[in-house]
CSV table of C-alpha atoms in Angstrom, one decimal:
chain,number,residue,atom,x,y,z
A,300,MET,CA,0.0,0.0,-0.1
A,301,ILE,CA,1.1,3.6,-0.7
A,302,ILE,CA,1.5,6.5,1.7
A,303,TRP,CA,1.6,9.6,-0.5
A,304,LEU,CA,3.8,12.5,0.5
A,305,ALA,CA,2.1,15.0,-1.7
A,306,SER,CA,2.4,18.8,-2.2
A,307,TYR,CA,2.3,21.5,-4.8
A,308,PRO,CA,6.0,22.3,-6.0
A,309,LYS,CA,8.2,24.3,-3.5
A,310,SER,CA,5.9,23.7,-0.6
A,311,GLY,CA,8.6,21.6,1.5
A,312,ASN,CA,8.1,18.2,0.3
A,313,THR,CA,11.8,17.5,-0.1
A,314,TRP,CA,12.4,18.6,3.5
A,315,VAL,CA,9.7,16.4,4.9
A,316,ARG,CA,10.9,13.6,2.6
A,317,SER,CA,14.4,14.0,4.0
A,318,PHE,CA,13.2,13.8,7.5
A,319,LEU,CA,11.1,10.8,6.8
A,320,SER,CA,13.9,9.0,5.1
A,321,ALA,CA,16.4,9.9,8.0
A,322,TYR,CA,13.8,8.6,10.7
A,323,TYR,CA,12.6,5.4,8.9
A,324,TYR,CA,15.5,4.3,6.9
A,325,SER,CA,18.5,4.8,8.9
A,326,ASN,CA,19.7,3.3,12.1
A,327,ASN,CA,20.4,6.5,14.1
A,328,GLY,CA,18.2,9.2,12.4
A,329,ILE,CA,21.2,10.9,10.8
A,330,PHE,CA,20.4,12.1,7.3
A,331,ASN,CA,22.5,11.4,4.4
A,332,PRO,CA,21.4,12.2,0.7
A,333,ASN,CA,21.3,8.5,-0.5
A,334,LEU,CA,18.4,8.0,1.8
A,335,LEU,CA,16.2,9.9,-0.4
A,336,LYS,CA,16.3,7.0,-2.9
A,337,LYS,CA,14.1,5.2,-0.2
A,338,ILE,CA,11.2,7.6,-1.0
A,339,LYS,CA,11.0,7.8,-4.7
A,340,GLN,CA,9.2,10.4,-6.7
A,341,TYR,CA,6.1,9.2,-8.4
A,342,PRO,CA,5.7,8.9,-11.3
A,343,SER,CA,9.2,8.5,-12.6
A,344,SER,CA,10.9,6.1,-15.1
A,345,VAL,CA,11.7,3.5,-12.4
A,346,PHE,CA,7.9,2.6,-12.3
A,347,PHE,CA,7.5,2.1,-16.1
A,348,ASP,CA,8.7,-0.8,-18.2
A,349,LYS,CA,9.1,1.7,-21.3
A,350,LYS,CA,10.0,5.2,-22.1
A,351,ILE,CA,7.1,7.6,-22.2
A,352,ASP,CA,7.5,9.7,-25.3
A,353,GLU,CA,4.3,11.8,-25.0
A,354,PRO,CA,3.0,13.8,-22.1
A,355,ASN,CA,-0.6,12.6,-22.6
A,356,GLU,CA,0.6,8.9,-22.3
A,357,ALA,CA,1.7,8.8,-18.7
A,358,HIS,CA,-1.5,8.8,-17.1
A,359,LYS,CA,-2.6,5.7,-18.8
A,360,TYR,CA,-0.1,3.8,-16.7
A,361,TRP,CA,-0.9,5.3,-13.3
A,362,LEU,CA,-3.0,2.4,-12.0
A,363,GLU,CA,-0.9,-0.3,-13.7
A,364,THR,CA,2.3,0.9,-12.1
A,365,GLN,CA,0.4,1.1,-8.7
A,366,ASP,CA,-0.8,-2.4,-9.2
A,367,LYS,CA,2.9,-3.5,-9.3
A,368,ILE,CA,3.6,-1.5,-6.2
A,369,LEU,CA,0.7,-3.1,-4.5
A,370,SER,CA,1.9,-6.6,-5.4
A,371,LYS,CA,5.1,-6.2,-3.2
A,372,LYS,CA,2.8,-6.2,-0.3
A,373,GLU,CA,4.6,-3.6,1.6
A,374,ILE,CA,4.1,-0.1,2.9
A,375,THR,CA,5.8,2.3,0.3
A,376,ILE,CA,6.0,6.0,0.8
A,377,LEU,CA,6.2,7.9,-2.4
A,378,LYS,CA,6.5,11.6,-3.2
A,379,THR,CA,4.3,13.4,-5.7
A,380,HIS,CA,3.3,16.8,-7.0
A,381,ASN,CA,0.5,15.2,-8.9
A,382,SER,CA,-3.0,16.6,-8.2
A,383,LEU,CA,-5.5,14.1,-6.8
A,384,THR,CA,-7.3,14.2,-10.1
A,385,SER,CA,-8.5,12.3,-13.1
A,386,ILE,CA,-7.3,12.4,-16.6
A,387,ASN,CA,-9.6,10.9,-19.3
A,388,SER,CA,-11.5,9.1,-16.5
A,389,ILE,CA,-8.3,7.6,-15.2
A,390,PRO,CA,-7.8,8.5,-11.6
A,391,PHE,CA,-4.4,9.2,-10.2
A,392,THR,CA,-4.9,6.6,-7.5
A,393,LYS,CA,-7.6,4.5,-5.8
A,394,PRO,CA,-8.2,3.4,-2.1
A,395,LYS,CA,-7.3,0.0,-3.4
A,396,TYR,CA,-3.6,1.2,-3.7
A,397,THR,CA,-3.5,4.1,-1.2
A,398,ILE,CA,-3.6,3.7,2.5
A,399,GLY,CA,-3.1,7.5,3.4
A,400,VAL,CA,-1.6,10.7,2.4
A,401,VAL,CA,0.5,13.5,4.0
A,402,TYR,CA,-0.2,16.8,2.3
A,403,ILE,CA,2.2,19.7,2.8
A,404,LEU,CA,0.7,23.2,2.6
A,405,ARG,CA,2.6,26.5,2.3
A,406,ASP,CA,1.7,30.1,2.0
A,407,PRO,CA,1.1,30.6,-1.8
A,408,ARG,CA,3.0,34.0,-1.7
A,409,ASN,CA,6.0,32.3,-0.4
A,410,ILE,CA,5.5,29.5,-3.1
A,411,LEU,CA,5.5,32.3,-5.6
A,412,THR,CA,8.9,33.6,-4.8
A,413,SER,CA,10.4,29.9,-4.7
A,414,LEU,CA,8.8,29.0,-7.9
A,415,LYS,CA,10.3,32.2,-9.5
A,416,ASN,CA,13.7,31.1,-8.5
A,417,HIS,CA,13.4,27.3,-9.0
A,418,TYR,CA,11.9,27.5,-12.6
A,419,ASP,CA,13.9,30.7,-13.6
A,420,LEU,CA,10.8,32.9,-14.1
A,421,ASP,CA,9.7,36.4,-13.6
A,422,TYR,CA,6.9,37.2,-11.2
A,423,ASP,CA,4.3,37.4,-14.0
A,424,GLU,CA,5.4,33.9,-15.3
A,425,ALA,CA,5.2,32.5,-11.7
A,426,ILE,CA,1.7,33.8,-11.1
A,427,LYS,CA,0.6,32.4,-14.4
A,428,PHE,CA,2.1,29.1,-13.5
A,429,MET,CA,0.1,28.9,-10.1
A,430,LEU,CA,-3.2,30.0,-11.8
A,431,ASN,CA,-3.2,27.6,-14.7
A,432,GLU,CA,-5.8,25.0,-14.5
A,433,LYS,CA,-4.0,22.9,-17.1
A,434,LYS,CA,-0.4,23.2,-15.7
A,435,PHE,CA,1.7,20.1,-15.7
A,436,ILE,CA,5.5,19.6,-15.1
A,437,TYR,CA,8.0,16.9,-16.1
A,438,ASP,CA,11.8,16.5,-15.9
A,439,ASP,CA,13.4,18.4,-18.8
A,440,ARG,CA,16.9,18.3,-17.7
A,441,THR,CA,17.8,16.2,-20.8
A,442,PRO,CA,15.8,18.1,-23.7
A,443,ASP,CA,17.2,16.0,-26.3
A,444,ASN,CA,16.0,12.9,-24.8
A,445,ILE,CA,12.8,13.8,-22.9
A,446,ASP,CA,11.2,10.9,-20.9
A,447,TYR,CA,7.6,11.9,-19.9
A,448,SER,CA,7.5,9.2,-17.3
A,449,THR,CA,7.8,12.2,-14.7
A,450,PHE,CA,4.7,13.9,-16.0
A,451,GLN,CA,2.8,15.3,-13.2
A,452,PHE,CA,-0.5,17.2,-13.6
A,453,LEU,CA,-0.8,20.1,-11.1
A,454,GLY,CA,-3.7,22.3,-12.2
A,455,SER,CA,-3.9,25.5,-10.3
A,456,TRP,CA,-2.3,25.8,-6.8
A,457,SER,CA,-5.9,26.4,-5.4
A,458,ASN,CA,-7.3,23.3,-7.0
A,459,HIS,CA,-4.3,21.2,-6.2
A,460,TYR,CA,-4.5,21.5,-2.4
A,461,LYS,CA,-8.2,21.2,-2.5
A,462,SER,CA,-8.0,18.1,-4.5
A,463,TRP,CA,-5.9,16.4,-1.6
A,464,ILE,CA,-7.2,17.9,1.6
A,465,ASN,CA,-10.9,17.7,0.7
A,466,THR,CA,-10.8,13.9,-0.3
A,467,ASN,CA,-12.6,11.2,1.8
A,468,LEU,CA,-11.0,8.3,-0.1
A,469,PHE,CA,-8.3,7.7,2.5
A,470,ARG,CA,-6.9,8.9,5.7
A,471,ARG,CA,-4.9,12.2,5.5
A,472,MET,CA,-2.7,14.5,7.4
A,473,ILE,CA,-2.1,18.2,6.6
A,474,ILE,CA,1.0,19.9,7.6
A,475,LYS,CA,1.9,23.5,7.1
A,476,TYR,CA,5.4,24.3,6.0
A,477,GLU,CA,5.1,27.2,8.5
A,478,ASP,CA,4.7,24.8,11.4
A,479,LEU,CA,7.8,22.7,10.4
A,480,ILE,CA,9.7,26.2,11.1
A,481,LYS,CA,7.9,27.2,14.2
A,482,ASN,CA,7.4,23.8,15.9
A,483,PRO,CA,9.6,21.3,14.3
A,484,TYR,CA,9.7,18.7,17.1
A,485,GLU,CA,5.8,18.6,17.6
A,486,THR,CA,5.1,18.6,13.9
A,487,PHE,CA,7.6,16.1,13.0
A,488,ARG,CA,6.5,14.0,16.0
A,489,ASP,CA,2.9,14.1,15.0
A,490,LEU,CA,3.9,13.2,11.5
A,491,SER,CA,5.8,10.1,12.6
A,492,VAL,CA,2.8,9.0,14.7
A,493,PHE,CA,0.6,9.3,11.7
A,494,ILE,CA,2.9,7.2,9.5
A,495,ASN,CA,3.2,4.7,12.3
A,496,THR,CA,-0.5,4.3,12.6
A,497,LEU,CA,-1.0,4.0,8.9
A,498,ALA,CA,1.7,1.3,8.6
A,499,LYS,CA,0.4,-0.4,11.8
A,500,LEU,CA,4.0,-0.1,13.5
A,501,ASN,CA,3.6,-0.6,17.1
A,502,ASP,CA,7.0,0.8,18.0
A,503,PRO,CA,6.9,3.9,20.2
A,504,ILE,CA,8.6,7.1,18.7
A,505,ASN,CA,12.2,6.9,19.4
A,506,SER,CA,13.0,10.4,20.8
A,507,GLN,CA,16.7,10.4,20.1
A,508,LYS,CA,16.2,9.2,16.7
A,509,LEU,CA,13.5,11.8,16.1
A,510,ASN,CA,15.9,14.6,17.3
A,511,ASN,CA,18.7,13.4,15.1
A,512,ALA,CA,16.3,13.4,12.0
A,513,ILE,CA,15.2,16.8,12.8
A,514,GLU,CA,18.6,18.4,13.5
A,515,SER,CA,20.3,16.6,10.5
A,516,THR,CA,17.5,17.8,8.1
A,517,LYS,CA,17.5,21.5,9.1
A,518,PHE,CA,17.5,23.7,6.2
A,519,ASP,CA,21.1,24.9,6.7
A,520,ASN,CA,22.4,21.3,6.8
A,521,LEU,CA,20.5,20.5,3.5
A,522,ARG,CA,21.8,23.6,1.9
A,523,GLU,CA,25.4,22.5,2.8
A,524,ILE,CA,24.8,19.3,1.4
A,525,GLU,CA,23.7,20.8,-1.8
A,526,LYS,CA,26.8,23.1,-1.9
A,527,ASN,CA,28.9,20.0,-1.5
A,528,ASN,CA,27.4,18.6,-4.8
A,529,LEU,CA,25.7,15.7,-2.8
A,530,PHE,CA,22.2,16.7,-3.9
A,531,THR,CA,21.2,15.4,-7.3
A,532,GLU,CA,17.7,16.9,-7.8
A,533,ASN,CA,18.6,20.4,-9.1
A,534,VAL,CA,17.2,21.9,-12.1
A,535,PHE,CA,19.1,24.3,-14.4
A,536,SER,CA,18.4,27.9,-15.6
A,537,LYS,CA,17.5,28.9,-19.1
A,538,ASP,CA,21.4,29.5,-19.6
A,539,LYS,CA,22.2,26.0,-18.2
A,540,LYS,CA,23.5,27.1,-14.7
A,541,LYS,CA,22.5,25.0,-11.8
A,542,ILE,CA,19.8,26.6,-9.8
A,543,PRO,CA,20.1,26.3,-5.9
A,544,PHE,CA,17.4,23.9,-4.7
A,545,PHE,CA,17.7,24.9,-1.1
A,546,ASN,CA,17.6,28.7,-1.7
A,547,PHE,CA,15.6,30.9,0.7
A,548,GLY,CA,13.8,28.4,3.0
A,549,PRO,CA,12.8,29.9,6.3
A,550,GLU,CA,14.3,33.1,5.2
A,551,ASN,CA,11.8,33.4,2.3
A,552,LYS,CA,9.5,36.3,3.4
A,553,TRP,CA,7.1,37.2,0.5
A,554,ALA,CA,6.4,40.6,2.0
A,555,GLN,CA,10.0,41.7,1.6
A,556,LYS,CA,10.5,40.2,-2.0
A,557,ILE,CA,7.4,40.7,-3.9
A,558,PRO,CA,6.7,44.0,-5.4
A,559,LEU,CA,4.0,45.9,-3.6
A,560,LYS,CA,1.5,46.0,-6.5
A,561,LEU,CA,1.9,42.3,-7.2
A,562,GLN,CA,1.3,41.6,-3.4
A,563,LYS,CA,-2.1,43.3,-3.8
A,564,ASP,CA,-2.8,41.3,-7.0
A,565,ILE,CA,-1.8,37.8,-5.5
A,566,ASN,CA,-3.8,38.7,-2.3
A,567,ILE,CA,-6.9,39.2,-4.4
A,568,TYR,CA,-6.2,36.0,-6.6
A,569,PHE,CA,-5.9,33.8,-3.6
A,570,GLU,CA,-8.1,35.8,-1.2
A,571,ASN,CA,-10.5,32.9,-0.2
A,572,ASP,CA,-7.9,30.4,0.1
A,573,LEU,CA,-5.6,32.6,2.4
A,574,LYS,CA,-8.7,33.0,4.6
A,575,GLU,CA,-9.7,29.4,4.5
A,576,LEU,CA,-6.1,28.4,5.4
A,577,ASP,CA,-5.5,31.1,8.0
A,578,TYR,CA,-2.9,32.9,5.9
A,579,PHE,CA,-4.7,36.2,6.1
């Protein structure tokens, strides 16, 4: 069965994934980047038996590939940015395959500044990215040999989070990026309890291991790992320069970065969402 670690891009998924890999897949809770391989991105080429040549093909294999995961008869944690949606009547997942989801939320105004950096966009392009109801992403780091196995349908930021947090198909836990910063111990502890419950693990939370996992995956530590070229999930700018993945982190304060007029615009665009999620 699958436990999804789901989020809109640049919401903190890799941070949470790093913590979970350290806590569940190491002996002492100390993170190293090789542990990220234990929590794979879905979809990606490792789940497909062939290369996916067209973006409109990948969804056809969602259920088939998850059937293979199910056949292993073990709990599998997977990272995804895919919306919980259907394409041509094919759902992204079903309760048959999924035991639960951890959904990571983040203030969309801080997502905007991170998207701008990560995808080498200007602010207008980043806003259009977040409002685009047909938006999808894929790994284009090898433009001469693109494999659309990494195709992930996002839709708009608003509909993305609603698709996951409003589902009643399976158990879910919602984590705010801001709580990971303000209350890391309590938030990561509650996350571990939720994972243990889903996986029917009877072991009590190991406080020392939990502390080690939290400390070793602090933003500054992850940024240092990236500086030492030990992180392999970077993307590249339009002029082929490597873009820092761990860039602003907790220092990302939208009110200091986004131009004032644009702040007013985005507050209007996301007014109802900001109120609903207590970001206003």
